[in-house]
XYZ file of C-alpha atoms in Angstrom:
356
model
C 129.143 -33.999 83.330
C 127.356 -34.699 80.471
C 124.504 -36.486 82.211
C 124.142 -33.521 84.961
C 124.032 -31.134 82.147
C 121.519 -32.880 80.002
C 119.485 -33.757 83.318
C 119.450 -29.743 84.231
C 118.519 -29.135 80.734
C 115.754 -31.702 80.124
C 114.197 -29.726 83.927
C 114.832 -26.671 82.567
C 113.288 -27.338 79.116
C 110.201 -29.319 81.152
C 110.151 -26.002 83.974
C 109.714 -23.873 80.165
C 106.837 -26.001 78.753
C 105.165 -25.714 82.511
C 105.321 -21.818 82.188
C 102.849 -21.561 78.689
C 100.103 -22.155 81.222
C 101.301 -21.173 84.341
C 102.376 -17.703 85.817
C 106.062 -17.776 86.454
C 107.943 -18.066 90.227
C 107.082 -15.581 92.832
C 104.323 -13.931 90.364
C 101.447 -12.218 92.589
C 98.203 -10.835 91.210
C 96.137 -7.920 93.424
C 98.336 -9.621 96.582
C 97.500 -13.288 95.752
C 100.505 -15.575 95.041
C 100.165 -16.565 91.886
C 103.222 -18.955 91.140
C 103.341 -21.592 89.390
C 99.130 -21.813 89.118
C 97.131 -21.567 86.221
C 94.510 -19.044 84.878
C 91.541 -20.563 85.805
C 93.602 -21.237 89.465
C 93.853 -17.542 89.872
C 90.325 -16.804 89.331
C 89.347 -19.281 91.822
C 91.482 -17.642 94.276
C 89.990 -13.852 93.524
C 86.120 -15.728 93.887
C 87.185 -17.333 97.626
C 88.712 -13.918 98.162
C 84.976 -12.482 97.871
C 82.946 -15.015 100.002
C 83.937 -13.741 103.176
C 83.858 -9.885 102.362
C 81.754 -7.759 104.646
C 81.323 -3.759 104.170
C 80.802 -1.780 107.016
C 78.095 1.134 106.802
C 78.626 3.560 109.547
C 75.942 6.168 109.751
C 75.095 9.443 112.341
C 74.542 8.350 116.061
C 76.603 5.422 116.116
C 74.306 3.519 114.115
C 75.955 0.841 111.811
C 74.668 -2.178 109.988
C 77.132 -4.732 107.343
C 76.714 -6.266 104.073
C 78.095 -9.545 103.471
C 78.828 -11.430 100.151
C 75.910 -13.781 99.840
C 73.415 -11.004 100.533
C 73.695 -9.489 97.322
C 75.323 -11.926 94.947
C 78.811 -10.660 95.161
C 81.256 -12.472 92.523
C 83.780 -11.907 90.063
C 83.733 -11.057 86.199
C 86.737 -10.896 84.334
C 87.732 -8.823 81.615
C 90.530 -11.304 80.071
C 93.563 -8.989 81.875
C 95.111 -12.545 83.421
C 94.767 -13.995 79.819
C 96.637 -11.076 78.234
C 99.355 -11.342 81.741
C 100.148 -15.160 80.198
C 100.314 -14.277 77.013
C 103.093 -11.962 77.262
C 105.385 -14.038 79.414
C 108.283 -15.226 78.005
C 108.540 -18.717 79.247
C 111.902 -19.536 78.542
C 112.367 -16.822 80.937
C 110.751 -18.170 84.302
C 114.565 -18.692 85.965
C 114.688 -15.110 86.236
C 112.460 -14.691 88.713
C 113.361 -17.450 91.172
C 114.109 -15.058 93.971
C 111.893 -12.087 92.907
C 109.290 -12.450 90.567
C 106.770 -9.977 89.072
C 104.011 -8.412 91.128
C 100.290 -7.540 89.347
C 97.210 -5.547 89.618
C 94.798 -5.952 87.116
C 91.224 -5.019 87.138
C 88.610 -7.494 88.553
C 85.095 -6.890 87.830
C 82.887 -6.877 90.914
C 79.368 -7.309 90.090
C 76.002 -8.141 92.488
C 72.270 -8.299 92.793
C 71.429 -4.242 91.948
C 67.735 -5.122 93.242
C 69.267 -7.299 96.069
C 71.968 -4.517 96.771
C 68.456 -2.009 97.433
C 66.370 -4.577 99.858
C 70.059 -4.984 102.085
C 70.084 -1.709 102.464
C 66.365 -0.420 102.950
C 66.772 -3.449 105.883
C 68.717 -0.991 108.001
C 67.091 0.423 110.821
C 69.229 4.077 109.952
C 67.069 3.814 106.666
C 63.923 3.623 108.530
C 62.141 7.442 107.601
C 60.387 6.724 111.200
C 63.704 7.011 113.245
C 64.803 9.588 111.003
C 64.904 13.367 112.043
C 64.953 16.307 109.919
C 67.868 18.648 109.858
C 66.490 22.210 111.715
C 67.660 25.283 109.425
C 69.760 27.761 112.028
C 67.700 30.525 113.187
C 68.334 33.429 115.711
C 67.352 33.038 119.604
C 64.976 34.225 121.532
C 65.761 37.740 123.171
C 67.843 36.627 126.053
C 67.310 39.318 128.900
C 70.656 37.996 131.014
C 73.291 38.909 128.195
C 70.373 41.710 126.338
C 71.600 40.458 123.203
C 70.162 37.764 120.383
C 72.177 34.899 118.971
C 72.669 32.590 116.272
C 71.695 29.300 116.476
C 73.438 26.672 115.097
C 71.837 24.208 112.695
C 70.817 20.882 113.572
C 72.026 17.975 110.781
C 69.316 15.042 111.741
C 69.276 11.901 110.244
C 67.572 12.327 107.269
C 69.134 9.758 104.492
C 68.788 10.178 100.910
C 67.802 6.612 99.706
C 69.410 7.363 96.349
C 73.092 8.401 97.818
C 73.172 5.686 100.051
C 72.678 3.215 97.342
C 75.283 5.026 95.237
C 77.917 5.186 98.408
C 77.637 1.669 99.450
C 77.664 0.111 95.551
C 80.965 2.431 94.890
C 82.402 1.482 98.124
C 81.426 -2.423 97.451
C 83.020 -2.123 93.521
C 86.200 -1.435 95.462
C 86.066 -4.134 98.047
C 86.352 -1.631 101.022
C 85.816 -2.643 104.380
C 83.755 0.574 105.078
C 81.346 3.477 103.941
C 80.936 6.763 105.945
C 77.557 7.805 104.934
C 78.350 10.965 106.543
C 81.658 11.687 104.347
C 79.607 10.298 101.705
C 76.938 13.676 101.572
C 74.526 10.889 102.148
C 72.099 13.061 104.786
C 69.650 15.836 104.051
C 71.468 19.164 104.625
C 69.656 22.120 106.528
C 69.483 24.804 104.144
C 70.363 27.467 106.203
C 73.358 26.748 108.573
C 74.834 28.998 111.279
C 77.519 30.288 108.665
C 74.638 32.397 106.822
C 75.445 35.844 106.440
C 72.013 37.244 105.871
C 71.278 35.139 109.383
C 73.844 36.879 111.591
C 73.481 40.063 109.697
C 70.609 40.154 111.060
C 71.357 39.187 113.974
C 74.270 41.878 114.457
C 70.707 44.346 113.983
C 68.760 44.070 116.228
C 71.695 43.271 118.794
C 72.375 46.888 117.812
C 68.407 47.497 118.324
C 68.823 46.268 121.844
C 71.987 47.753 122.937
C 70.437 51.150 123.107
C 70.074 52.162 126.610
C 68.196 55.584 126.512
C 67.252 57.654 129.995
C 64.333 59.711 130.431
C 64.156 61.739 132.872
C 60.597 63.568 134.190
C 61.606 65.759 137.356
C 62.863 62.832 139.994
C 61.217 59.801 137.924
C 63.222 58.254 135.594
C 62.256 56.092 132.624
C 65.151 53.582 131.091
C 64.172 52.398 127.443
C 66.595 49.562 127.068
C 66.683 45.883 124.977
C 63.733 44.585 127.484
C 61.302 46.695 126.387
C 62.876 47.628 122.297
C 63.077 43.514 122.171
C 59.373 43.370 122.433
C 59.151 45.708 119.099
C 61.572 43.931 116.555
C 59.883 42.091 113.580
C 62.311 39.661 111.596
C 61.082 39.075 108.020
C 63.949 36.609 106.470
C 66.688 38.817 106.823
C 64.306 42.179 106.865
C 64.276 43.808 110.219
C 62.129 45.940 111.659
C 61.042 48.123 114.661
C 56.802 47.615 115.299
C 56.356 51.499 115.108
C 52.691 51.133 116.731
C 54.749 49.705 119.665
C 57.203 52.221 119.608
C 53.938 54.812 120.148
C 51.741 52.689 122.217
C 54.822 53.010 124.444
C 55.527 56.675 123.878
C 51.738 57.158 124.865
C 51.960 55.374 127.819
C 54.847 58.092 129.122
C 52.635 61.070 128.202
C 49.929 59.168 130.294
C 51.862 59.287 133.218
C 54.037 62.392 132.255
C 52.304 64.472 130.392
C 50.875 68.073 131.609
C 48.664 68.929 129.124
C 45.743 70.810 130.475
C 47.655 70.940 134.153
C 48.341 73.908 135.884
C 51.955 74.473 136.813
C 54.515 76.394 137.993
C 57.895 76.915 136.527
C 60.972 78.644 137.611
C 62.441 80.403 134.316
C 65.962 80.918 133.660
C 66.225 84.028 134.693
C 65.121 83.453 137.810
C 61.294 84.445 137.577
C 58.148 81.860 138.343
C 55.763 81.366 135.452
C 52.672 79.419 135.775
C 51.130 77.871 132.689
C 47.636 77.900 132.905
C 45.211 74.910 131.630
C 44.481 76.136 128.569
C 48.707 75.574 127.283
C 48.850 71.872 125.742
C 52.454 71.411 125.874
C 53.898 68.455 123.681
C 57.524 66.997 124.146
C 59.547 65.138 121.859
C 61.239 61.375 122.737
C 63.880 60.597 120.392
C 63.962 56.574 120.550
C 66.360 53.379 118.748
C 69.710 53.281 118.336
C 70.345 56.204 116.538
C 70.175 58.294 119.559
C 73.122 56.727 120.834
C 74.861 57.532 117.451
C 73.903 60.466 117.055
C 77.347 61.816 119.836
C 79.827 59.613 117.608
C 78.601 60.542 113.821
C 77.667 63.679 112.411
C 74.538 63.040 111.206
C 71.524 59.998 111.836
C 68.472 59.404 110.821
C 65.997 58.060 113.708
C 62.415 58.270 114.516
C 60.819 60.553 116.638
C 57.631 60.578 118.722
C 55.884 63.432 119.946
C 53.675 62.071 123.198
C 50.892 63.936 122.127
C 48.327 61.280 120.209
C 51.821 59.571 119.547
C 52.641 60.895 115.502
C 55.774 59.478 114.407
C 57.724 61.707 112.740
C 61.001 61.022 110.872
C 63.746 63.760 111.184
C 67.915 64.145 111.096
C 70.110 64.332 114.522
C 73.734 66.227 114.485
C 75.864 66.978 117.036
C 76.590 70.980 116.296
C 80.017 72.848 116.696
C 78.270 74.158 120.639
C 77.359 70.742 121.600
C 73.493 70.853 120.975
C 71.989 68.324 119.135
C 69.548 69.963 116.621
C 66.408 68.472 115.655
C 65.419 69.100 112.396
C 61.758 69.781 111.036
C 60.182 66.640 110.808
C 59.328 65.154 107.435
C 55.567 64.666 108.036
C 54.979 67.816 109.901
C 55.840 71.295 110.562
C 57.439 71.009 113.675
C 59.370 73.964 114.362
C 63.400 73.897 114.683
C 64.586 73.078 118.275
C 67.892 73.460 120.137
C 68.402 71.441 123.244
C 71.582 71.523 125.307
C 72.946 68.613 126.191
C 71.681 68.526 130.402
C 68.306 67.545 131.787
C 65.132 68.909 130.981
C 61.951 68.013 132.709
C 60.601 68.093 129.578
C 60.501 70.454 126.110
C 57.597 72.580 125.709
C 56.188 75.336 122.418
C 53.186 76.616 121.458
C-alpha cells in the first residue's frame, strides 16, 4: 500500500511538473485541442489551420472568386495571450480537468501582404471596368397609350464596384477568417442616385397622370372632338421634378380646331331660344372659349380652380377661374390678360359660344 501511495504521489508530482510548460488535460483554445501541448505546439496548430484557408468572394449576377493563404501571404501573429494563459495555470490543479478541461478563446492576429491582396482583388473578372455596368436611375416611363398613363421605371443597380470598398470588405473577412464575403451585402457597388422610392419622381409621375387622365369632349354640331391623354401627353415637359404643359402646343391644338370649326366671316343661320331664325352676316366675327386641362374635369367637384382658357381666334391664352354655381352653371370669370366679359354657360352642349 505504501508503495502504491508513493508511486501515485510520484506520478502526481511528475504530471504537475509537466503542466508548468503544457496546457491542462482537455483544454481547447480557439476550438483546437491543446491538451498537454506547449505554447509553440499550439501556435503551430493554429498556423496549420491557416494553410488551407480560402475565402470565397461573392459578386452580383452569380459571379465569384476565391483568395487563398498563399496568394496573400496569410499568417498568424500572436500577442502573448497563449503565454499568459499558461502562466495563469496552477500546475497542481491538473487532476481537476481529467474529465472536462477549460475552453479558451484568444485573439489571434491575422496578418497578410496588403499589396498582394490588392493584386488578388484586381484579378477577379468582375473587377474589370470593361465588364462592369453602370447603375441607371429610376425614371418616368414613356406615355403608354394602352393604359393612358405613365409609370415609374425602377432603377437598374448595375455591376459597377468601388475598388476601395471591395478591398476593405475582403480584408475584414480575412481577418475574421470568414469563409465567404458578399460584396452586395457589404455595400461595395455604386448605387443609383435616384431609385423608384424617390418622392419627387413619384409625385411628378402622379401629376403627369392627372393631366393625361383628363378627357374633354368638344361638340361642334354633329361633330365631336375628344381631347385626351394621347394628345395631352405630347404637351407635357418635365424638368427635374417640375411638370408643365407646353402652352404653345396647347394653343396650336386650339388653333387647329378653330381652322376646322370657327365660323368667323362665314354666314350662318341659327335658331334663337325664342324660335326665330337669325342670320349672322360676314361682318360678325365670333369667338369661342375652350377649356382644357385637368382643371376642367375637377371643376364639377371643386368650388374653384385655376385653369387655362384659349380663344380660338389667334390662340390667345388667358388665365381665369372656373366654379360651379348654385344654379348649376359654370361661370368663366374675366381673364387676367384680357377684358373678356363674364359668361354664364348652361350644362348642355352648344354648337359654339359667340359674343361681340
